[in-house]
PDB file of C-alpha atoms in Angstrom:
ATOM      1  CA  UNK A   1      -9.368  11.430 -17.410  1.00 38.00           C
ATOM      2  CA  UNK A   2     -10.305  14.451 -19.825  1.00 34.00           C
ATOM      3  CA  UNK A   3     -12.493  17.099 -18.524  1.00 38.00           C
ATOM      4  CA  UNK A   4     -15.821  17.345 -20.034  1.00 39.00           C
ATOM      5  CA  UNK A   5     -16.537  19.416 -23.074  1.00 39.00           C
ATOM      6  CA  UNK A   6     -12.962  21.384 -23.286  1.00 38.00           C
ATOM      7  CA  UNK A   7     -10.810  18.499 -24.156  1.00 46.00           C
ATOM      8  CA  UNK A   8      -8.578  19.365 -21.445  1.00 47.00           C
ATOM      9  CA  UNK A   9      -6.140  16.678 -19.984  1.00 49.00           C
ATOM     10  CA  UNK A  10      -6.259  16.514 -16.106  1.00 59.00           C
ATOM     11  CA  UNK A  11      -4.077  14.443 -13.469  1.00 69.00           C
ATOM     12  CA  UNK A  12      -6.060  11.744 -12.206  1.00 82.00           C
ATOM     13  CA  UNK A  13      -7.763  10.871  -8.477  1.00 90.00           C
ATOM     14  CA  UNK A  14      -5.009   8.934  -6.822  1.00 93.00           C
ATOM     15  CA  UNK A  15      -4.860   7.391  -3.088  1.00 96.00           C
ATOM     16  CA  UNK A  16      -2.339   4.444  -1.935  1.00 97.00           C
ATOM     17  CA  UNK A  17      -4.542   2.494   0.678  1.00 98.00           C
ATOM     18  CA  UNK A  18      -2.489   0.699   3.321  1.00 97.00           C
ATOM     19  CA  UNK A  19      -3.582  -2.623   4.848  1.00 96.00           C
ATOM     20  CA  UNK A  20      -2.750  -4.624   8.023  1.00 93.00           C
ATOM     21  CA  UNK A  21       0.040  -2.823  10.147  1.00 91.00           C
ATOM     22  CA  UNK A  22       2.611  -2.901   7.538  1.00 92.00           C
ATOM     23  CA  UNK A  23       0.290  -1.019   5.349  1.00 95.00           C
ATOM     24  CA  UNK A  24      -0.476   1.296   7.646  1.00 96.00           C
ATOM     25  CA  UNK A  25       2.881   1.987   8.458  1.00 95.00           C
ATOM     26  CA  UNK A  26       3.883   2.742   4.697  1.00 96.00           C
ATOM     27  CA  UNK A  27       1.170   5.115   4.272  1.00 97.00           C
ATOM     28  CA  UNK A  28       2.182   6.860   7.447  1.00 96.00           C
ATOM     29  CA  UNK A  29       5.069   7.353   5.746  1.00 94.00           C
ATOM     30  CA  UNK A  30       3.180   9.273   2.559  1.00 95.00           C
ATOM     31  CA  UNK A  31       1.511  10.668   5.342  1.00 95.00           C
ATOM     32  CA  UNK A  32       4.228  12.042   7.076  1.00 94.00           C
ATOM     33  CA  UNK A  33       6.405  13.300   3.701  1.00 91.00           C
ATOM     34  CA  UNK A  34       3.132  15.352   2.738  1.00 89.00           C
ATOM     35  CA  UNK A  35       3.139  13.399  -0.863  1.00 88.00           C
ATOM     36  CA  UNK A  36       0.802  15.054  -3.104  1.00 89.00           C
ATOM     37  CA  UNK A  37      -1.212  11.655  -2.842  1.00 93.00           C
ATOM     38  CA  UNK A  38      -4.543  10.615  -0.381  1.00 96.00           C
ATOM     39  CA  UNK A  39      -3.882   8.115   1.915  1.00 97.00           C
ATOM     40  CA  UNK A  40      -6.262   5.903   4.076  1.00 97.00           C
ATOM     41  CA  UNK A  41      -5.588   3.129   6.785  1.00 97.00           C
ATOM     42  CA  UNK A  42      -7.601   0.138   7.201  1.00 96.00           C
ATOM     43  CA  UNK A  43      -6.906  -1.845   9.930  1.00 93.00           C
ATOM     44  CA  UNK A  44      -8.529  -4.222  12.687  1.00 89.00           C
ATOM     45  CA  UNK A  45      -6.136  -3.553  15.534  1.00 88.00           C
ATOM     46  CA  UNK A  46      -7.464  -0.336  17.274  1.00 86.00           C
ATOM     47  CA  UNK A  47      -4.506   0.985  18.799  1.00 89.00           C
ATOM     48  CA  UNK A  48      -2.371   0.538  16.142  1.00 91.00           C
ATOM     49  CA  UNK A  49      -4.559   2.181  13.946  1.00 93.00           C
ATOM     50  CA  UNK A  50      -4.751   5.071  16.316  1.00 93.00           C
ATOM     51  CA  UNK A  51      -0.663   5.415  15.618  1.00 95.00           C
ATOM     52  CA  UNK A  52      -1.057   5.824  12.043  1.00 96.00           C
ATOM     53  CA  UNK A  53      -0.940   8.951  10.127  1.00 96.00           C
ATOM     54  CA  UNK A  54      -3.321   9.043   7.238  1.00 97.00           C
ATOM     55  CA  UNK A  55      -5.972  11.557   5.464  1.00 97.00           C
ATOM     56  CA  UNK A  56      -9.020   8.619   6.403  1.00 96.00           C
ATOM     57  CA  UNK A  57      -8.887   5.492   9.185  1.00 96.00           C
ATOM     58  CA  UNK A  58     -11.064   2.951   8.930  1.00 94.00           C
ATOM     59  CA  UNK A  59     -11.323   0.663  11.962  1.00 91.00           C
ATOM     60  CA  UNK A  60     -12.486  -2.976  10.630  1.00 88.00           C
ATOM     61  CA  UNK A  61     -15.023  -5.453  12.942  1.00 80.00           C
ATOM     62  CA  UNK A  62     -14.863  -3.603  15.760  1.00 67.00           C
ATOM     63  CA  UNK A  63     -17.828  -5.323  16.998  1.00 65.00           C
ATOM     64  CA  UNK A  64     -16.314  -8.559  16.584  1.00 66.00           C
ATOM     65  CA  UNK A  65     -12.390  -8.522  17.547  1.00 63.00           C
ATOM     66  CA  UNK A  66     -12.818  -5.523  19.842  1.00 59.00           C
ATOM     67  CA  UNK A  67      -9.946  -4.090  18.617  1.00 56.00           C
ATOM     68  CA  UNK A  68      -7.307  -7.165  19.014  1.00 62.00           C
ATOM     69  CA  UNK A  69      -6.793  -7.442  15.624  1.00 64.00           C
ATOM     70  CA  UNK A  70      -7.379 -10.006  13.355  1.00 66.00           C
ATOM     71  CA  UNK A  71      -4.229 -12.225  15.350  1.00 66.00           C
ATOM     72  CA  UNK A  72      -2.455 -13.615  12.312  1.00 71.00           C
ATOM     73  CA  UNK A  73      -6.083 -15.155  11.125  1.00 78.00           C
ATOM     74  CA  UNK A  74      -6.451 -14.586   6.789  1.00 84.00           C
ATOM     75  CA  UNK A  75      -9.443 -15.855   7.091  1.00 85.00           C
ATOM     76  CA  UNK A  76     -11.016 -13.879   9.719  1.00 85.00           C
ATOM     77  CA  UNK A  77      -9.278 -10.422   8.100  1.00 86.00           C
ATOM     78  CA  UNK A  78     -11.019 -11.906   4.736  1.00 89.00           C
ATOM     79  CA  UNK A  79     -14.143 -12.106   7.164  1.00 89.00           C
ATOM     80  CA  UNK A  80     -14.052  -8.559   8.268  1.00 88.00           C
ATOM     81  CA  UNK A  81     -12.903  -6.562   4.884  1.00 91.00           C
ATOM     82  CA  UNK A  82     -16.056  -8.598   3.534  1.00 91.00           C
ATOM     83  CA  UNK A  83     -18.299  -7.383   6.435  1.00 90.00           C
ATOM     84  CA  UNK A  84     -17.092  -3.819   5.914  1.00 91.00           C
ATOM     85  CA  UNK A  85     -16.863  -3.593   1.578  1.00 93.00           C
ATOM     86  CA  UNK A  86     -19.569  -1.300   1.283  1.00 93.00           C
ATOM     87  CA  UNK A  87     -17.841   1.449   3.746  1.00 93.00           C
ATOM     88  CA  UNK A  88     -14.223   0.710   2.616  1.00 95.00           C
ATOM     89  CA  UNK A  89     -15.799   1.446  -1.370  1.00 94.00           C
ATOM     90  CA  UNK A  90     -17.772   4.808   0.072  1.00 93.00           C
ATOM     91  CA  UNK A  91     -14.905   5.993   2.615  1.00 92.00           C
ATOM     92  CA  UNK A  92     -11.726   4.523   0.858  1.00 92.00           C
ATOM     93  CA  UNK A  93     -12.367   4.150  -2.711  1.00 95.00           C
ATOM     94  CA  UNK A  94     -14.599   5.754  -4.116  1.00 94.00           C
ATOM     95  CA  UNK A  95     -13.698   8.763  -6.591  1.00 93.00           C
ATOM     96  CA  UNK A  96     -10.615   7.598  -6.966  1.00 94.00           C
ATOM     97  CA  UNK A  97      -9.583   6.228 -10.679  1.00 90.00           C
ATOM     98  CA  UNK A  98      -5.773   4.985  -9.795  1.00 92.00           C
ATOM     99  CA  UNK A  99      -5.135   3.058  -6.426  1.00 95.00           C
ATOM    100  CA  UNK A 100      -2.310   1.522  -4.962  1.00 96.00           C
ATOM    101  CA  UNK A 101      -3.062  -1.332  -2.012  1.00 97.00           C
ATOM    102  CA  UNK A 102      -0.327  -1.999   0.337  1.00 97.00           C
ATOM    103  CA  UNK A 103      -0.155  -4.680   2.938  1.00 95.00           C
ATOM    104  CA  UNK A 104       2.027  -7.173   4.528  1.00 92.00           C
ATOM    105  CA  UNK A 105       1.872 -10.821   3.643  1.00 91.00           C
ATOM    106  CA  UNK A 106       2.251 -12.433   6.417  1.00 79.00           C
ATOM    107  CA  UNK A 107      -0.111 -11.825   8.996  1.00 78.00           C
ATOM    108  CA  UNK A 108      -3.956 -11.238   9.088  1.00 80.00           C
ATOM    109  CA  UNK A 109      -5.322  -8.282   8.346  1.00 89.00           C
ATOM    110  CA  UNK A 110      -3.031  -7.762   5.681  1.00 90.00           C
ATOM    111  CA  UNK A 111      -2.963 -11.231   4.289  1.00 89.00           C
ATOM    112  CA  UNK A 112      -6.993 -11.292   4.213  1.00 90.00           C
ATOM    113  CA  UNK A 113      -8.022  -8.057   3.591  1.00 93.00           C
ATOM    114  CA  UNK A 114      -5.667  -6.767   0.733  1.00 95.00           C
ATOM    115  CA  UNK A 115      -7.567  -9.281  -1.978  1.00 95.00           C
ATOM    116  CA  UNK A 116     -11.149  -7.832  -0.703  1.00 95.00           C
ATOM    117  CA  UNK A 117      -9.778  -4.155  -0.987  1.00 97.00           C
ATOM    118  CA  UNK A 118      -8.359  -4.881  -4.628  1.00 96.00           C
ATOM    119  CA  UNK A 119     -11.399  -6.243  -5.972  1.00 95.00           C
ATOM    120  CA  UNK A 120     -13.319  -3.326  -5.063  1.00 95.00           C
ATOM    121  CA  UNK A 121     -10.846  -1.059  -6.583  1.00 95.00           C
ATOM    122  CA  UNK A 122     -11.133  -3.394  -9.361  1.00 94.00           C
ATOM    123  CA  UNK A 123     -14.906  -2.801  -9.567  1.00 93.00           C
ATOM    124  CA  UNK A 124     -15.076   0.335  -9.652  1.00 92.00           C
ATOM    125  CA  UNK A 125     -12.640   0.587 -12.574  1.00 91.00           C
ATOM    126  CA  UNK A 126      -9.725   2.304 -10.843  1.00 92.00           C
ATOM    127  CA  UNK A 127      -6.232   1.236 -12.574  1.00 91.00           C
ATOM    128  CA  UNK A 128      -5.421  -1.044  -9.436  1.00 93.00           C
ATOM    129  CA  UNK A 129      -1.751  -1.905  -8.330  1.00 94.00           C
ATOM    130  CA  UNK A 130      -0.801  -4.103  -5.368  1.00 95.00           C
ATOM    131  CA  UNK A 131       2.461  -4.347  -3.304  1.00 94.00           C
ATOM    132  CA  UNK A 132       3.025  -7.077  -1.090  1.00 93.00           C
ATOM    133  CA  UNK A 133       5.714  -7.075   1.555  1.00 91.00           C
ATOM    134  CA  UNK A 134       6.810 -10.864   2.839  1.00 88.00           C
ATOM    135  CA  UNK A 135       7.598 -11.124   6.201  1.00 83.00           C
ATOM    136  CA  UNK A 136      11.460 -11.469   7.378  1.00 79.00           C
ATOM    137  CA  UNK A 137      12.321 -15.323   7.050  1.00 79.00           C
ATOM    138  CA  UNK A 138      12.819 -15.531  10.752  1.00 76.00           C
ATOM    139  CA  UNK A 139       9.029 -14.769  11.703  1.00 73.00           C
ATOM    140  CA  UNK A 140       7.813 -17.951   9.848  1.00 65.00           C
ATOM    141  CA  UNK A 141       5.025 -17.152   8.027  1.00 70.00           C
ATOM    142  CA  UNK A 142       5.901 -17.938   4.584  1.00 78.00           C
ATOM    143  CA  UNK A 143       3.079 -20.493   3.912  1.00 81.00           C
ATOM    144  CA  UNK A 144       0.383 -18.129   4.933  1.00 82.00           C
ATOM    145  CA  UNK A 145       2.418 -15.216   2.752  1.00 86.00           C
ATOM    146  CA  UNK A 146       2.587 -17.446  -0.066  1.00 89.00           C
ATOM    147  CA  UNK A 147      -1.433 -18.339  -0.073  1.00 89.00           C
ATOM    148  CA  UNK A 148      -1.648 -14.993   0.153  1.00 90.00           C
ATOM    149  CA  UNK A 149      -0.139 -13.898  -2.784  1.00 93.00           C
ATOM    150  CA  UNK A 150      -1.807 -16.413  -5.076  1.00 93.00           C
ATOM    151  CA  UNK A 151      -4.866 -15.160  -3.772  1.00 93.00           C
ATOM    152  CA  UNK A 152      -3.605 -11.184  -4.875  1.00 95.00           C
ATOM    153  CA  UNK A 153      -2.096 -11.958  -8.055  1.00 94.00           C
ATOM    154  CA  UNK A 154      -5.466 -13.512  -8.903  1.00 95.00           C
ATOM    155  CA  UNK A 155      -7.261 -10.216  -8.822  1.00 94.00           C
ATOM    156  CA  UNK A 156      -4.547  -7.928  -9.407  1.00 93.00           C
ATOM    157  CA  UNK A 157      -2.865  -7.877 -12.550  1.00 90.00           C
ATOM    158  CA  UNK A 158      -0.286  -5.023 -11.409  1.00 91.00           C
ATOM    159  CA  UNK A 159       1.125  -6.982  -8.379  1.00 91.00           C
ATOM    160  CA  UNK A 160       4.723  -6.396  -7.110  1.00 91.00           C
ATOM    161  CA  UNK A 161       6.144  -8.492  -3.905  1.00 90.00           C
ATOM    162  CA  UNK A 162       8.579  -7.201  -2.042  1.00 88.00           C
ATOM    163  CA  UNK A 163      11.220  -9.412  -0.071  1.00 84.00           C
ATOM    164  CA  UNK A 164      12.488  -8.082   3.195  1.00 80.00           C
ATOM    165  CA  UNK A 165      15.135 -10.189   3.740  1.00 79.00           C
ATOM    166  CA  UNK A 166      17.085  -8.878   1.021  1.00 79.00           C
ATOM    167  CA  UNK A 167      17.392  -5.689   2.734  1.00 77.00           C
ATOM    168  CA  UNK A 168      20.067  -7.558   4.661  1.00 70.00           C
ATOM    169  CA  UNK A 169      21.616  -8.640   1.489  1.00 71.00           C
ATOM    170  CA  UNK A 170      22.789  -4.898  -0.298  1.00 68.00           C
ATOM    171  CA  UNK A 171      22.902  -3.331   3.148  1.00 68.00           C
ATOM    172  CA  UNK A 172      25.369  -3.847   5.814  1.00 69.00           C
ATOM    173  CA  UNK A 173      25.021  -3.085   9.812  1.00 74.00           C
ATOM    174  CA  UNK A 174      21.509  -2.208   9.617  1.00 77.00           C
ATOM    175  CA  UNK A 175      19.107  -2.230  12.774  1.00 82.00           C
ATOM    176  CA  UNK A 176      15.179  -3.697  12.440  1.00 80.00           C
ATOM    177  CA  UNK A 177      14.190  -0.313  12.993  1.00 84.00           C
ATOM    178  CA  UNK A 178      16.192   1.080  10.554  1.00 83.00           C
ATOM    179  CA  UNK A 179      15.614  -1.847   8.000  1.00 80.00           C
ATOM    180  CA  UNK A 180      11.882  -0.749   8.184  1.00 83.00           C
ATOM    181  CA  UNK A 181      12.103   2.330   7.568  1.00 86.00           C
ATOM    182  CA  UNK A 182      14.071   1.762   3.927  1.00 84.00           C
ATOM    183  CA  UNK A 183      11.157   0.035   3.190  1.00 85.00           C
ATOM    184  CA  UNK A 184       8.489   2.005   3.867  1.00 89.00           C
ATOM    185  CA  UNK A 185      10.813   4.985   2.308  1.00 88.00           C
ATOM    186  CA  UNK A 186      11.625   2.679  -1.127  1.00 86.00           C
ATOM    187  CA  UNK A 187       8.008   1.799  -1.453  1.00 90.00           C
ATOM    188  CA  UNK A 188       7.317   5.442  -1.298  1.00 91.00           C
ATOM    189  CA  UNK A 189       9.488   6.348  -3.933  1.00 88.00           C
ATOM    190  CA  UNK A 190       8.711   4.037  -6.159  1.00 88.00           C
ATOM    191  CA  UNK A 191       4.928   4.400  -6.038  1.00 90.00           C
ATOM    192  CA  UNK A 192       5.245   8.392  -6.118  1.00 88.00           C
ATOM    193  CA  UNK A 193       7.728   7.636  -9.137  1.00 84.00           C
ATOM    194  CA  UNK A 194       4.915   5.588 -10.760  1.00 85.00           C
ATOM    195  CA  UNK A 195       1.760   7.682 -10.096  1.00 85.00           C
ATOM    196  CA  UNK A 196       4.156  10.269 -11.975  1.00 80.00           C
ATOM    197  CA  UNK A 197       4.099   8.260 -15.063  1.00 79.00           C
ATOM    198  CA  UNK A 198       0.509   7.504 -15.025  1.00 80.00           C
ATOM    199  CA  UNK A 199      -0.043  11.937 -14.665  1.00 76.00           C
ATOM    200  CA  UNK A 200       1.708  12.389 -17.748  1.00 73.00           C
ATOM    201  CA  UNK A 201       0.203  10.256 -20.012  1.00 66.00           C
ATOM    202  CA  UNK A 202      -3.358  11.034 -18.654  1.00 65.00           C
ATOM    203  CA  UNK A 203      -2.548  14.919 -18.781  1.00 61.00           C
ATOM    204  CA  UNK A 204       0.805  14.829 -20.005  1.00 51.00           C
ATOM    205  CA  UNK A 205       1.590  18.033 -17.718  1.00 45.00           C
ATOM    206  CA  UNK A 206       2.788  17.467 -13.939  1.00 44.00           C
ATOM    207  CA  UNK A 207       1.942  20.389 -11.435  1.00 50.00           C
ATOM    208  CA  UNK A 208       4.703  21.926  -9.637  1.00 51.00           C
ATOM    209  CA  UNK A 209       4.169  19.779  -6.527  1.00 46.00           C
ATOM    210  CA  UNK A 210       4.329  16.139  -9.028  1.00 46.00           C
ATOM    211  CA  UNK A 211       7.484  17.610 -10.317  1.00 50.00           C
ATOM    212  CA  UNK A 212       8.954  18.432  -6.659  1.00 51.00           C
ATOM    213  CA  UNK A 213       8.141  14.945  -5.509  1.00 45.00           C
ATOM    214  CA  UNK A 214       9.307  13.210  -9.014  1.00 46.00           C
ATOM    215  CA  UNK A 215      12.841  14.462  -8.167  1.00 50.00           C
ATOM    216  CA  UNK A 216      12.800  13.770  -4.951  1.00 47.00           C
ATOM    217  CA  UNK A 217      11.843   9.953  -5.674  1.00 43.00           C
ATOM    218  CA  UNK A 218      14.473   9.662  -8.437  1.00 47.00           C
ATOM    219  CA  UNK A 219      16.959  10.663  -5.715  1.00 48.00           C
ATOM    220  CA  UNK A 220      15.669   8.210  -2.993  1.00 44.00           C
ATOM    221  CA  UNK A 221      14.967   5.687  -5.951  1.00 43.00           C
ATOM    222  CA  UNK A 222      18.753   6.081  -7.075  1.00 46.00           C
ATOM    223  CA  UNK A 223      19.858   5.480  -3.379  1.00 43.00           C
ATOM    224  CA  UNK A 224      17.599   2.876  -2.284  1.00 43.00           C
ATOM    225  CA  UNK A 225      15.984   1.499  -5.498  1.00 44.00           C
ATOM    226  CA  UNK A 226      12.480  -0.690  -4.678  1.00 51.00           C
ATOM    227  CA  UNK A 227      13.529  -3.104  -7.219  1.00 51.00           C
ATOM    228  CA  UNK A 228      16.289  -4.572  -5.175  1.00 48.00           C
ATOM    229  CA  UNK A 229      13.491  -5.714  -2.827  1.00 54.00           C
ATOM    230  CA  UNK A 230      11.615  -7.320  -5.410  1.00 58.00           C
ATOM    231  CA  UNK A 231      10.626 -10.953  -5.586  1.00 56.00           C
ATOM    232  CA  UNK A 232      11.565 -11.757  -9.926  1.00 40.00           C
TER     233      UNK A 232
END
């Protein structure tokens, strides 16, 4: 965006929005690292919601799952982003002219919600991107991740699936826990990598904290690069 009546080039309003548990748990991550990025946590399932770190929470249909979550239902996390668009455009979106949605494809929350989230982004003319995580092979949800992603890719023209079963492939001896947590960390990297591009052609200056966290995502990035993951 360029400031009003100076000309001058500033960095843009930017905030990754994380999804469904695996959403939340990535922005925890940007949460965590301090990345020079806002970060907000939707979610249906109170206590997990209460374990993630992020700038805003917003607990979805309380009144109507009492905090259980949306139980691997896409429908009924559809159900409940839908119920709660308004406050997820006032409390998560709104402001904000780049934002990156992150969710898990899999289950719920994720699976339903993400779509609702994007097309409010959408609306609101932010430059939207979406990352979808599939589930490991082994937890059998690869129907409900697949109707999922049409549903994404239908609203989001910047969509980017990520396949965690290929961690397994280019990494050997490597715990769940620890499997995770490259994920979360690669996601990071690459989206901090990517909001840096977008600063410099909308200012085409980085402060000193972009240019701290662009070298320390080129180092993850060369270590553990996001692309690996990627569905082609």
């Amino acid at each position: 965006m360029v400031g009003q009546g100076m000309g001058t080039a500033v960095e843009p309003r930017a905030v990754v929005v994380g999804v469904g548990g695996a959403g939340c748990n990535v922005v925890s991550t940007f949460y965590e690292t301090m990345c020079p990025i806002d970060t907000v946590a939707i979610n249906t399932d109170k206590e997990a919601l209460g374990k993630t770190s992020a700038d805003v929470k917003l607990y979805i249909c309380k009144d109507v799952l009492h905090g259980e979550g949306a139980n691997g239902d896409q429908v009924i996390g559809r159900r409940c982003a839908d119920i709660h668009k308004e406050e997820i455009r006032q409390q998560a979106l709104a402001g904000y002219n780049v934002v990156f949605v992150i969710g898990g494809l899999g289950r719920g929350t994720g699976s339903g919600a993400m779509p609702v989230v994007l097309d409010a982004a959408k609306a609101q003319g932010a430059m939207t991107f979406a990352i979808g995580i599939n589930p490991f092979s082994f937890e059998g949800s690869s129907k409900k991740a697949s109707e999922a992603w049409s549903r994404i890719t239908s609203i989001c023209e910047y969509s980017y699936r990520i396949e965690n079963d290929r961690i397994f492939s280019v990494m050997d001896d490597i715990t769940m826990d620890k499997a995770f947590s490259l994920v979360n960390e690669s996601i990071r990297a690459y989206v901090m990598s990517g909001l840096d591009s977008i600063c410099t052609v909308f200012a085409g200056a980085k402060s000193e904290a972009m240019k701290d966290t662009r070298r320390k995502s080129s180092e993850c990035r060369a270590s553990y690069p996001l692309e690996m993951l990627m569905n082609a």
